[in-house]
Coordinates of C-alpha atoms in Angstrom, one line a residue:
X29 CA 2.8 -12.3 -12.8
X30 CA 1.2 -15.5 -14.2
X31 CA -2.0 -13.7 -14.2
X32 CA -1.0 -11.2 -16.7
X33 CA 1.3 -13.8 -18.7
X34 CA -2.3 -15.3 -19.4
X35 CA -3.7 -11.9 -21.3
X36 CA -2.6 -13.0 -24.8
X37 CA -1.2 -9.8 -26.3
X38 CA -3.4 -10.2 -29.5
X39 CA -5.8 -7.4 -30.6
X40 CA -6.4 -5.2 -33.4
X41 CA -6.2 -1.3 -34.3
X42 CA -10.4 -1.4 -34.4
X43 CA -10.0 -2.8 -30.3
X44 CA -7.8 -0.2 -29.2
X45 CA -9.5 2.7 -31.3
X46 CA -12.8 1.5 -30.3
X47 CA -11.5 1.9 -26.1
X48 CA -9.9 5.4 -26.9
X49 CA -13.2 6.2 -28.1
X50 CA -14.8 4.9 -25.0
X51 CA -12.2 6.9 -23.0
X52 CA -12.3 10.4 -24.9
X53 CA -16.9 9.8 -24.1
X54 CA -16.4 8.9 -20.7
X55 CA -13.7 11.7 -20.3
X56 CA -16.5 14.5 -21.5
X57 CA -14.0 15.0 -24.7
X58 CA -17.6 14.8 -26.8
X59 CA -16.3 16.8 -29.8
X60 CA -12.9 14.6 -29.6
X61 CA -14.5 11.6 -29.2
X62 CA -17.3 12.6 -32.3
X63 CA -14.6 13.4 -34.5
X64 CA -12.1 10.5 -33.9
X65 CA -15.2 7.8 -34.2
X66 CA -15.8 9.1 -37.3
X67 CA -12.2 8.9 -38.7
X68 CA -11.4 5.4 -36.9
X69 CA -14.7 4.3 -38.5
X70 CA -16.1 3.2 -35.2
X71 CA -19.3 2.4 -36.7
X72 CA -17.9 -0.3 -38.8
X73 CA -16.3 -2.5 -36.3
X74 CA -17.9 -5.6 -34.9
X75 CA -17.8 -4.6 -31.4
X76 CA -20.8 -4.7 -29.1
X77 CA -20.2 -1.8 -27.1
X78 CA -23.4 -2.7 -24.6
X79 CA -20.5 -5.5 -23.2
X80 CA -17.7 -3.3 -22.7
X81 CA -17.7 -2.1 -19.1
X82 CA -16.9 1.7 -18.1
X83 CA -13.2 2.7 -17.9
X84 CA -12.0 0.0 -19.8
X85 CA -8.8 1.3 -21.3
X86 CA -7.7 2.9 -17.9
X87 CA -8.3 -0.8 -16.6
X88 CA -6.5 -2.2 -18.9
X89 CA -3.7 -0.2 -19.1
X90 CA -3.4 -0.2 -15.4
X91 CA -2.9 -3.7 -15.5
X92 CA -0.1 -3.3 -17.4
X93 CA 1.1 -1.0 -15.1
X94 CA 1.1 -3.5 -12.3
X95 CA 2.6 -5.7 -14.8
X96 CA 5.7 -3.8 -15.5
X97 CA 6.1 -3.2 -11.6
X98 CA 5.7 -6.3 -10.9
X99 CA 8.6 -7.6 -13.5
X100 CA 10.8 -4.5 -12.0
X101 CA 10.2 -6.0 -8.6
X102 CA 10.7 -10.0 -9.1
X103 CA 14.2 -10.9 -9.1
X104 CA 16.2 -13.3 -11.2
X105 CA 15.8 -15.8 -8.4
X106 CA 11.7 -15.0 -8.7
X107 CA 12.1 -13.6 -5.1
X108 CA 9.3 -10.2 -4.8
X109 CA 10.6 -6.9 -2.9
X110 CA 9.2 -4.0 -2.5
X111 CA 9.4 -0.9 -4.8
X112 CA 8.2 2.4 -5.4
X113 CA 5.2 2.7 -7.4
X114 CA 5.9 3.4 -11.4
X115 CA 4.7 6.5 -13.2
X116 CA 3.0 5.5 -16.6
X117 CA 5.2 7.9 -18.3
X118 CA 8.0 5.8 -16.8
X119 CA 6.6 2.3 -17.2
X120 CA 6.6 2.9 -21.1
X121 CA 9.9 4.1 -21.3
X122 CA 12.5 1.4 -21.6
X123 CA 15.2 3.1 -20.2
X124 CA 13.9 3.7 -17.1
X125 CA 12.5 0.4 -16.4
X126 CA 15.6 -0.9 -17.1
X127 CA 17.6 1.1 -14.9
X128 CA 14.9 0.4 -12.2
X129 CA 15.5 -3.2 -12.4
X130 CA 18.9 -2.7 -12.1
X131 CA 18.8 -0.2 -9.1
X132 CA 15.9 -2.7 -7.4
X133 CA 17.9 -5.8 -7.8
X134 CA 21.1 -4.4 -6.2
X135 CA 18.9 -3.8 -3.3
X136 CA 19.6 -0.1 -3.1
X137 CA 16.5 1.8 -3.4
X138 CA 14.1 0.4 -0.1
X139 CA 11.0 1.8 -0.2
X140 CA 10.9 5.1 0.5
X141 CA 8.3 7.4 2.9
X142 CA 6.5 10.1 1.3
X143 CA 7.8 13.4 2.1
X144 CA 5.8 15.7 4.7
X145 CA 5.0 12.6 7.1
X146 CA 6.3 9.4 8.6
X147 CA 5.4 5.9 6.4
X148 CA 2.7 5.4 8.8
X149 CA 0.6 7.8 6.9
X150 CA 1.9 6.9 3.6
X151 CA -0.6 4.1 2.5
X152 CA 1.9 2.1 0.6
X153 CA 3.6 1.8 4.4
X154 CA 3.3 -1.8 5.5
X155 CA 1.6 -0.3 9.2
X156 CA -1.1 1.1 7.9
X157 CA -2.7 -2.1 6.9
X158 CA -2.0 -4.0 9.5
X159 CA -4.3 -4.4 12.8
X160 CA -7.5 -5.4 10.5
X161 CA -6.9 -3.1 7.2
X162 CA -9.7 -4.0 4.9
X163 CA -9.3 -7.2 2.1
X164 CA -8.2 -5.4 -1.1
X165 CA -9.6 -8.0 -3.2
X166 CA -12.8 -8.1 -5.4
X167 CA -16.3 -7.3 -5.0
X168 CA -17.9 -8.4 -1.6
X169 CA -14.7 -9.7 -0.2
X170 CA -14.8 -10.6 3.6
X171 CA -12.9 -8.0 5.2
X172 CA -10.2 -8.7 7.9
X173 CA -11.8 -6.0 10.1
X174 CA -13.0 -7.2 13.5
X175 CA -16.6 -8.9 12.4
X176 CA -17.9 -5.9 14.8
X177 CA -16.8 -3.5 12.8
X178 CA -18.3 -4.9 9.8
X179 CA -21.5 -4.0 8.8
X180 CA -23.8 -7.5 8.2
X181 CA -25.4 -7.5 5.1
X182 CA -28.9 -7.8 6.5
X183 CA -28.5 -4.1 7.5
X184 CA -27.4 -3.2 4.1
X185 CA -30.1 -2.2 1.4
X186 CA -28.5 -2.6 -2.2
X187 CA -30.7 -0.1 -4.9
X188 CA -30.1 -2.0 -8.3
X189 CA -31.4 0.1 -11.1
X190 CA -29.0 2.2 -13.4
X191 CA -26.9 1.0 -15.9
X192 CA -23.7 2.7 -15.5
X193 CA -21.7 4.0 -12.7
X194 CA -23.2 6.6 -9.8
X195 CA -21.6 9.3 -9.4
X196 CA -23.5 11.2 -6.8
X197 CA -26.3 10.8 -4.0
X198 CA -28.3 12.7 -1.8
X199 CA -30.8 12.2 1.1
X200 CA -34.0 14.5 1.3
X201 CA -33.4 16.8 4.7
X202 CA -37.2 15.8 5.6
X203 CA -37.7 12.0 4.6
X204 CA -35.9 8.8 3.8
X205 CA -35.9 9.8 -0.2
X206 CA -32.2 9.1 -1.5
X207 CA -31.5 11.1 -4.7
X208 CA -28.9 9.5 -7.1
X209 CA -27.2 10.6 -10.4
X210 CA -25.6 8.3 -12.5
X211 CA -23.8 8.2 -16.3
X212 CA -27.0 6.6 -17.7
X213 CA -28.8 10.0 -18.1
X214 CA -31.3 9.7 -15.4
X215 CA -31.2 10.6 -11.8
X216 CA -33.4 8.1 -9.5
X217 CA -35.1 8.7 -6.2
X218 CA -35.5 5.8 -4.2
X219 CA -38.2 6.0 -1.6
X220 CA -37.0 4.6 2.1
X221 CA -39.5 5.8 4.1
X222 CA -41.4 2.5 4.3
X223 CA -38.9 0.0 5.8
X224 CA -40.0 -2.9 3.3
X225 CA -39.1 -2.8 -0.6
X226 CA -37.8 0.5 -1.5
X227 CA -39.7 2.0 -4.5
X228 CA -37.9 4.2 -7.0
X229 CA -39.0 7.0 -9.4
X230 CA -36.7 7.4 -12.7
X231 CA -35.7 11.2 -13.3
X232 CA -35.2 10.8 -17.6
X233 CA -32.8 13.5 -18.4
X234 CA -34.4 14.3 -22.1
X235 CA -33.1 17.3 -24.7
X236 CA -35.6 18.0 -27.3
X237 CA -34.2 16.6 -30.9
X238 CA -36.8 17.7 -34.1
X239 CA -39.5 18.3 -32.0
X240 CA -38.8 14.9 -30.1
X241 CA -37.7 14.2 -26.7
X242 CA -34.7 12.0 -26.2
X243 CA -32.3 11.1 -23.8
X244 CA -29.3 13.4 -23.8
X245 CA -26.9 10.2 -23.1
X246 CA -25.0 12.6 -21.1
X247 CA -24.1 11.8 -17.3
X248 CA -26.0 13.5 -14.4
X249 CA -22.9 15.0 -12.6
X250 CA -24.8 16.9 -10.0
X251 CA -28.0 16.9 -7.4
X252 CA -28.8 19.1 -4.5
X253 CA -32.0 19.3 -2.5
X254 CA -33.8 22.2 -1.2
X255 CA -34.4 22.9 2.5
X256 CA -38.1 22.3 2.4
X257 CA -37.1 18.8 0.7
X258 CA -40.1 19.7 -1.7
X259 CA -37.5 20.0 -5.1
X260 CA -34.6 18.4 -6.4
X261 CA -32.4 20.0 -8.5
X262 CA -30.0 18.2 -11.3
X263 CA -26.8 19.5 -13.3
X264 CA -25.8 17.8 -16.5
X265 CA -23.1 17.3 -19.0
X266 CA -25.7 18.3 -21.5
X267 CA -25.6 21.5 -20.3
X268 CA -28.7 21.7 -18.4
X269 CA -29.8 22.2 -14.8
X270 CA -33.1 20.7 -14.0
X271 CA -35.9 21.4 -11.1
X272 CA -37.8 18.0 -9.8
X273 CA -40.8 17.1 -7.7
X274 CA -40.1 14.3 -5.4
X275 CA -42.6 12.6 -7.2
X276 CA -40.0 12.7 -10.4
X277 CA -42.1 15.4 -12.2
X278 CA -40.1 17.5 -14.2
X279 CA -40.9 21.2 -13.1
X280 CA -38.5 23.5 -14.7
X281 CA -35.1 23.0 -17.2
X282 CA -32.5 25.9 -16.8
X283 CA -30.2 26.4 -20.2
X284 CA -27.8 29.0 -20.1
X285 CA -24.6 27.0 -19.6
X286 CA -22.8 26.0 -22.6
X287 CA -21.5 22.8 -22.1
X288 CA -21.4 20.4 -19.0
X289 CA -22.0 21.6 -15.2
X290 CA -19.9 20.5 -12.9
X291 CA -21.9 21.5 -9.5
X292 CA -25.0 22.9 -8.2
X293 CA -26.2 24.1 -5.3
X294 CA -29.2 25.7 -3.7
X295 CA -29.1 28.7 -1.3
X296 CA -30.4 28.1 2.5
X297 CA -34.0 29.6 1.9
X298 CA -34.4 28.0 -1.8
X299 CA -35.0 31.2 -4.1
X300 CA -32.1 30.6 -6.0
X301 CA -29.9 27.8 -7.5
X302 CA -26.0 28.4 -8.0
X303 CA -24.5 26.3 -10.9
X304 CA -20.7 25.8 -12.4
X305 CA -20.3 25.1 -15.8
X306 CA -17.2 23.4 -17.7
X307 CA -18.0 27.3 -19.6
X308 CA -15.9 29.0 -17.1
X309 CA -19.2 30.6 -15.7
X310 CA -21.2 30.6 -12.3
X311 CA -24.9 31.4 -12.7
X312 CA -27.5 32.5 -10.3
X313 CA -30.8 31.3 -11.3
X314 CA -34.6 31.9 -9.6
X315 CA -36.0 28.8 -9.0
X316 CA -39.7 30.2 -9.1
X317 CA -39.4 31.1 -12.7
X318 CA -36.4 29.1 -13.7
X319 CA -34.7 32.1 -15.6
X320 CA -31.0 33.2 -15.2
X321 CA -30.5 36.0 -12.9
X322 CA -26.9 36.6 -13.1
X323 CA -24.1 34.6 -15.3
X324 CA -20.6 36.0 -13.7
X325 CA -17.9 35.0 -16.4
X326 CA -14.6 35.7 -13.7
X327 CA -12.9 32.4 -14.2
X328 CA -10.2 31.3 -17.3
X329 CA -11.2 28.1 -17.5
X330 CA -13.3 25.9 -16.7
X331 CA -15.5 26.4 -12.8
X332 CA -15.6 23.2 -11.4
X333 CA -17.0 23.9 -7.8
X334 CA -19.7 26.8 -6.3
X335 CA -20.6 27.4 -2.3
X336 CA -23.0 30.1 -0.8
X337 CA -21.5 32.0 1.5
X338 CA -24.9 33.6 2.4
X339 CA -28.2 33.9 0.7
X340 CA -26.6 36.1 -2.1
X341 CA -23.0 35.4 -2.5
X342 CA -21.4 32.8 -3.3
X343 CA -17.4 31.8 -3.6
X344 CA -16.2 29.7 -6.9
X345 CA -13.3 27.8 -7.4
X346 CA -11.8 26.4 -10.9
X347 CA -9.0 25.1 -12.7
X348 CA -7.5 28.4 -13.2
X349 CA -5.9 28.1 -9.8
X350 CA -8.5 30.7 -8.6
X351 CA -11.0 31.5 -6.1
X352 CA -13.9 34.4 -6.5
X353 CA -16.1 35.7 -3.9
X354 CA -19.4 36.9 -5.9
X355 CA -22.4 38.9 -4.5
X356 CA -25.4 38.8 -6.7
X357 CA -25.9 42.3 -8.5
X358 CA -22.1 43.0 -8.3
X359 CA -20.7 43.0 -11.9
X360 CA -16.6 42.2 -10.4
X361 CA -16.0 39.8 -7.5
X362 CA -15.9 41.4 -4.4
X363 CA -13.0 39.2 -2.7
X364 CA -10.5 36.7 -5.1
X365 CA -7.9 34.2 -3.4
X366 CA -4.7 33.5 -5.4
X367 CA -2.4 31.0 -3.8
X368 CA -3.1 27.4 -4.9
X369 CA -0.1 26.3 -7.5
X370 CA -3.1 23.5 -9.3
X371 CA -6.7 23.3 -10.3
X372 CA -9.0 23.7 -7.3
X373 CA -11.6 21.1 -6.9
X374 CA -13.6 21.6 -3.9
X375 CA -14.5 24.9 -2.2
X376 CA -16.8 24.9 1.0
X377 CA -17.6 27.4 3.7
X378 CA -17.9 26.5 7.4
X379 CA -21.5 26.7 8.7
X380 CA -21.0 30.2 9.9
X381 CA -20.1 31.2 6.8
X382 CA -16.5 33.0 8.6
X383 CA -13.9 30.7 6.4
X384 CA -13.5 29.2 3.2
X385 CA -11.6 26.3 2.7
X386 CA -10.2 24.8 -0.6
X387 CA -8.3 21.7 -1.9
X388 CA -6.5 21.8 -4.8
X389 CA -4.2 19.0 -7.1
X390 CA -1.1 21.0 -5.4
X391 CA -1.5 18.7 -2.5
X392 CA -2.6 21.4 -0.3
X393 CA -6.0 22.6 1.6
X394 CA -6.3 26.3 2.4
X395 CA -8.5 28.3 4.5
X396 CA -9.0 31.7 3.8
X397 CA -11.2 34.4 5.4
X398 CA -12.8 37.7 3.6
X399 CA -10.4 40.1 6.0
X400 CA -7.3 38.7 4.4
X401 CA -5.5 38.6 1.1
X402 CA -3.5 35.3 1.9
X403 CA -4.6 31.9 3.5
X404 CA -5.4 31.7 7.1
X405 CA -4.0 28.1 7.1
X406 CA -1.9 26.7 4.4
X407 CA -2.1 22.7 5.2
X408 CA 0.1 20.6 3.7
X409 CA 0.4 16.5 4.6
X410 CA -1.3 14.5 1.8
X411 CA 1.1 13.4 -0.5
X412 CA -1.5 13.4 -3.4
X413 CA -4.4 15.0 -5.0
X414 CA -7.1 16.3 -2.3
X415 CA -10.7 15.8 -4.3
X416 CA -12.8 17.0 -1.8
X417 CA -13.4 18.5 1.6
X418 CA -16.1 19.0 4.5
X419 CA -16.7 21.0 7.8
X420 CA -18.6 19.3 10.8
X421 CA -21.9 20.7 11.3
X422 CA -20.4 21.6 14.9
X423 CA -19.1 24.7 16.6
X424 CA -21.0 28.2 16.9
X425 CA -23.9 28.7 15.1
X426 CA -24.7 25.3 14.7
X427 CA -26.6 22.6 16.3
X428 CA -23.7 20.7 18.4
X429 CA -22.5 24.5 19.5
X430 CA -19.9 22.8 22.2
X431 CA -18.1 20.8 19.9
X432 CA -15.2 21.9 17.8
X433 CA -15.2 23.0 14.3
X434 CA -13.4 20.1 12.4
X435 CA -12.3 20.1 8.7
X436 CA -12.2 16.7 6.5
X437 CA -10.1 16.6 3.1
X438 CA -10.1 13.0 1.7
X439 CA -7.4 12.5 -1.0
X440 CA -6.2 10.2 -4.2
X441 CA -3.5 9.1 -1.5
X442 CA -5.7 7.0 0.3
X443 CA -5.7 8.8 3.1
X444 CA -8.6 10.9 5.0
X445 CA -7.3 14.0 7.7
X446 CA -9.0 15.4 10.1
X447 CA -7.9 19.3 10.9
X448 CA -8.5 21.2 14.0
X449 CA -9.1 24.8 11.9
X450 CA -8.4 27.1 14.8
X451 CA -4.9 25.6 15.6
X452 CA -4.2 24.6 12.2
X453 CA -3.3 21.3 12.9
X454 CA -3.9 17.8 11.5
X455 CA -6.0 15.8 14.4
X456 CA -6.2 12.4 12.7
X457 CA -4.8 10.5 9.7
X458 CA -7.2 8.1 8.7
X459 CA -5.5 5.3 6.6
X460 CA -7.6 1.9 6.4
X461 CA -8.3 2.7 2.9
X462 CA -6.5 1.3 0.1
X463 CA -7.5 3.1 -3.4
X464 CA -8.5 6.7 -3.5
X465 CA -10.6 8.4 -1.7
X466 CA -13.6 10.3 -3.3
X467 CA -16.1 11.1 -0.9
X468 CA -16.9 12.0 2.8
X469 CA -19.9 13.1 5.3
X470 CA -19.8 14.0 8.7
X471 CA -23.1 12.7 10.5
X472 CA -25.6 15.7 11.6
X473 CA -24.4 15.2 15.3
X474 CA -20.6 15.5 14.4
X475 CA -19.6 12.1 15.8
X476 CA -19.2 10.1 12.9
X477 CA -17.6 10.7 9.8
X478 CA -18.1 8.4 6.6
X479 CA -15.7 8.0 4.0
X480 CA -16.1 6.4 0.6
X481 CA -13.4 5.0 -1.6
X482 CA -12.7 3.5 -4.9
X483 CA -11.7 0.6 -2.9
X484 CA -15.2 -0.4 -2.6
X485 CA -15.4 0.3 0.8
X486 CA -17.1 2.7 3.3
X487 CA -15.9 3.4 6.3
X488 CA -17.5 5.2 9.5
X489 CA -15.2 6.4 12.1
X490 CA -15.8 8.2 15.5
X491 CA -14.3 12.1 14.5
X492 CA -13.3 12.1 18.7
X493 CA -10.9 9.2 18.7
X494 CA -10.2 8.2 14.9
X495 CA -11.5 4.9 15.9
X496 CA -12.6 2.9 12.9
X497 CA -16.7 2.1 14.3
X498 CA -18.3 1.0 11.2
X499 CA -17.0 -1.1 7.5
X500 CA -18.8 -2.2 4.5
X501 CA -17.4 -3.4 1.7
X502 CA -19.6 -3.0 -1.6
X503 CA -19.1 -4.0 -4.9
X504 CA -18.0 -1.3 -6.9
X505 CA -15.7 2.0 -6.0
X506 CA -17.4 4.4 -3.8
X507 CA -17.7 8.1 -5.5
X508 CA -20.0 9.5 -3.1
X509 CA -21.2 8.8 1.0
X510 CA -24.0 11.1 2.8
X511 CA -25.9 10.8 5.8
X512 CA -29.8 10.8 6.6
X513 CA -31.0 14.2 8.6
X514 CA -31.9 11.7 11.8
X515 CA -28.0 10.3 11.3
X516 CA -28.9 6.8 11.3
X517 CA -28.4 5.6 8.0
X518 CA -25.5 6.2 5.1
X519 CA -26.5 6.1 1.6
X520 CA -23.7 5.3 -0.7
X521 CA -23.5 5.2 -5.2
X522 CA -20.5 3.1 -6.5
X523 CA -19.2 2.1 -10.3
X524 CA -20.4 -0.3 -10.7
X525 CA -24.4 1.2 -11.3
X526 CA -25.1 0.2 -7.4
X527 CA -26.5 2.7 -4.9
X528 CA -26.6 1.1 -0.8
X529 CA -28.2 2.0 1.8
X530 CA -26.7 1.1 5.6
X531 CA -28.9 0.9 8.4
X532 CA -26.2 1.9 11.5
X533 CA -29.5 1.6 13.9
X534 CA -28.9 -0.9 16.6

């Protein structure tokens, strides 16, 4: 507590108006944030924005948090126990923390397990940290994994460059070119192929403005290569998908979305680009002539994910609870799934194209296949939010045919799973992980799975065993992990404006 005791509790309106500003920008509330900067007089205050870091008010007022849980949890006698986590809803009504004192000092309430598993999934469990979890602590912290786990720093690459956080990356299928996409308006491609210094071209994300080009300011919140590894492709809260030469040349802009994209995606032969837009519509684009060859407007609200099923169709997901199945030249989806109870964030379709599987803020991940109305599988362990999902690149049809198809959902509890898809059954609960989990990537041979959280770490674990193999602890939360074509290197983007590279070659 004495920590917290030490933030002196004086600040003024301007301070706070000035980090709900911050908040509704970096939230993508644009028109919010426009109009309450102008009626807060934003402009007027003192404050040198350029110093205050992203996310500052949910920082802040998660330290608070902690600070009300951790009064709830120290008793008169200044001896600590355990207790369930606090809602913020709850921590800000006084009633409830009172009775929560009360109900924690009589000793009563012991921590509880999660329903739907034993503690040893739940993270907050003491067992799942013990046997070597990974220092929760600041940036570059030594972890307590066994030092052969850890990943020395001399095969680490750090990619200093952007000036905010990095929310996605991609490596080039043909060459060591790592794509990244930050909130700083440009998208970067670092060249690897060398071995010495990387070298880095700058992709300026520009909107023309009285005849001028400017920077939109608006966060890059998508890349996707082609096959040939000959374009990249960008999506943009400004509304815009763009078309890139490796050599950082801009080739085509796409406008047709109205307001920020969410995902992009090109199909397997690289004739068309799929995008989602915050609009509620998918779009269909040629890439040749960068014109809109099909807008489908199925969803209520805003798409926030897109998947080709084949070189012409595509499934979308969105925060209308729904899924579509679209076939380009078909004016109604040919296949919808109804089922999840929350927003759907993540669709993807195993390499054979045969199901689709989904993860949703219900909790749940669903597979589904075009021959039925309901969910194949209905999988339900995490006990929070599931952000995203992968299948291995294993199983029929695939390069590793002998291996077993294997699902991955990594969630806000901490957690990664591992699901055998035919049986329906969780394999492995991966729980080293101490923050949420936002990102992972199987390796191209199906082995090795890498997972990437906001707490700073990356993990890499053998998908056979569960075994943790591989740690690195970075400086700022992980959003995104991917693996190089030859599978011997992880690229990683973090918060914090870093991208890393780890070399896993012995």
């Amino acid at each position: 507590i004495h920590f917290y005791k030490r933030v002196t509790m004086s600040f003024s309106s301007d301070e706070v108006n000035f980090l709900v500003y911050r908040y509704l920008q970096e939230s993508g509330f644009t028109h919010s944030a426009f109009v309450f900067g102008a009626e807060s007089l934003i402009a007027q205050s003192n404050i040198n924005g350029a110093l205050v870091p992203p996310c500052a008010l949910t920082s802040i007022i998660q330290k608070g948090l902690m600070y009300v849980e951790a009064e709830i949890s120290t008793g008169e006698d200044g001896t600590e126990r355990l207790i369930d986590t606090l809602s913020l809803i709850d921590a800000v009504m006084p009633d409830v923390v009172t009775s929560r004192k009360q109900v924690d000092s009589s000793g009563k309430a012991p921590i509880k397990a999660e329903p739907g598993g034993s503690s040893m999934d739940s993270p907050s469990a003491p067992n799942a940290v013990e046997g070597g979890g990974v220092g929760g602590g600041g940036g570059g912290d030594p972890m307590d994994v066994d030092s052969a786990i850890e990943i020395p720093v001399e095969k680490s690459t750090v990619l200093k460059g952007h000036d905010s956080e990095v929310f996605i990356c991609a490596w080039n299928p043909k060459q060591d070119l790592l794509a990244s996409g930050s909130g700083d308006s440009t998208a970067r491609i670092w060249n690897l192929t060398q071995g010495g210094e990387a070298t880095v071209e700058v992709l300026k994300h520009c909107i023309k403005m009285e005849g001028k080009e400017v920077p939109s300011n608006k966060d890059v919140t998508s890349l996707d290569w082609n096959c040939h590894g000959n374009l990249l492709a960008t999506g943009s809260y400004d509304g815009y998908a763009r078309i890139w030469s490796t050599s950082g040349k801009l080739e085509k802009t796409l406008g047709q979305h109205k307001g920020p994209i969410f995902a992009l995606k090109w199909n397997k032969t690289g004739n068309f680009i799929l995008s989602a837009g915050v609009d509620r519509t998918t779009i269909i684009w040629d890439a040749a002539t960068g014109n809109c060859k099909q807008q489908f407007a199925f969803h209520s609200a805003p798409a926030l994910d897109v998947d080709w099923k084949s070189e012409e169709s595509f499934a979308s997901c969105s925060t209308d609870k729904q899924i579509h199945v679209c076939q380009l030249n078909q004016d109604r989806p040919i296949k919808s799934f109804q089922g999840h109870t929350n927003e759907v964030n993540a669709i993807k379709w195993d390499p054979q194209g045969k199901f689709l599987a989904s993860c949703s803020d219900d909790m749940t991940l669903k597979v589904w296949t075009m021959d039925r109305d309901n969910c194949v599988h209905d999988l339900q362990a995490h006990q929070k939010e599931i952000y995203t999902i992968k299948w291995s690149p294993t199983g029929p049809g695939t390069n590793n045919p002998n291996m077993n198809l294997v699902l991955a959902s990594a969630s806000f509890d901490s957690t990664v799973r591992l699901w055998d898809v035919e049986r329906g059954t969780c394999v492995h609960t991966l729980t080293r992980h101490k923050e949420p989990v936002y990102s992972v990537a199987f390796s191209p041979d199906g082995k090795f799975l890498a997972s990437g959280s906001f707490d700073k770490c990356v993990h890499i674990w053998s998908t056979q065993s569960g075994q943790l193999i591989h740690s690195y602890k970075g400086t700022g939360g992980i959003f995104e992990v991917c693996w190089n074509s030859r599978g011997d290197k992880v690229g990683a983007s973090a918060s914090d404006g870093t991208v890393f590279v780890l070399d896993l070659r012995k």
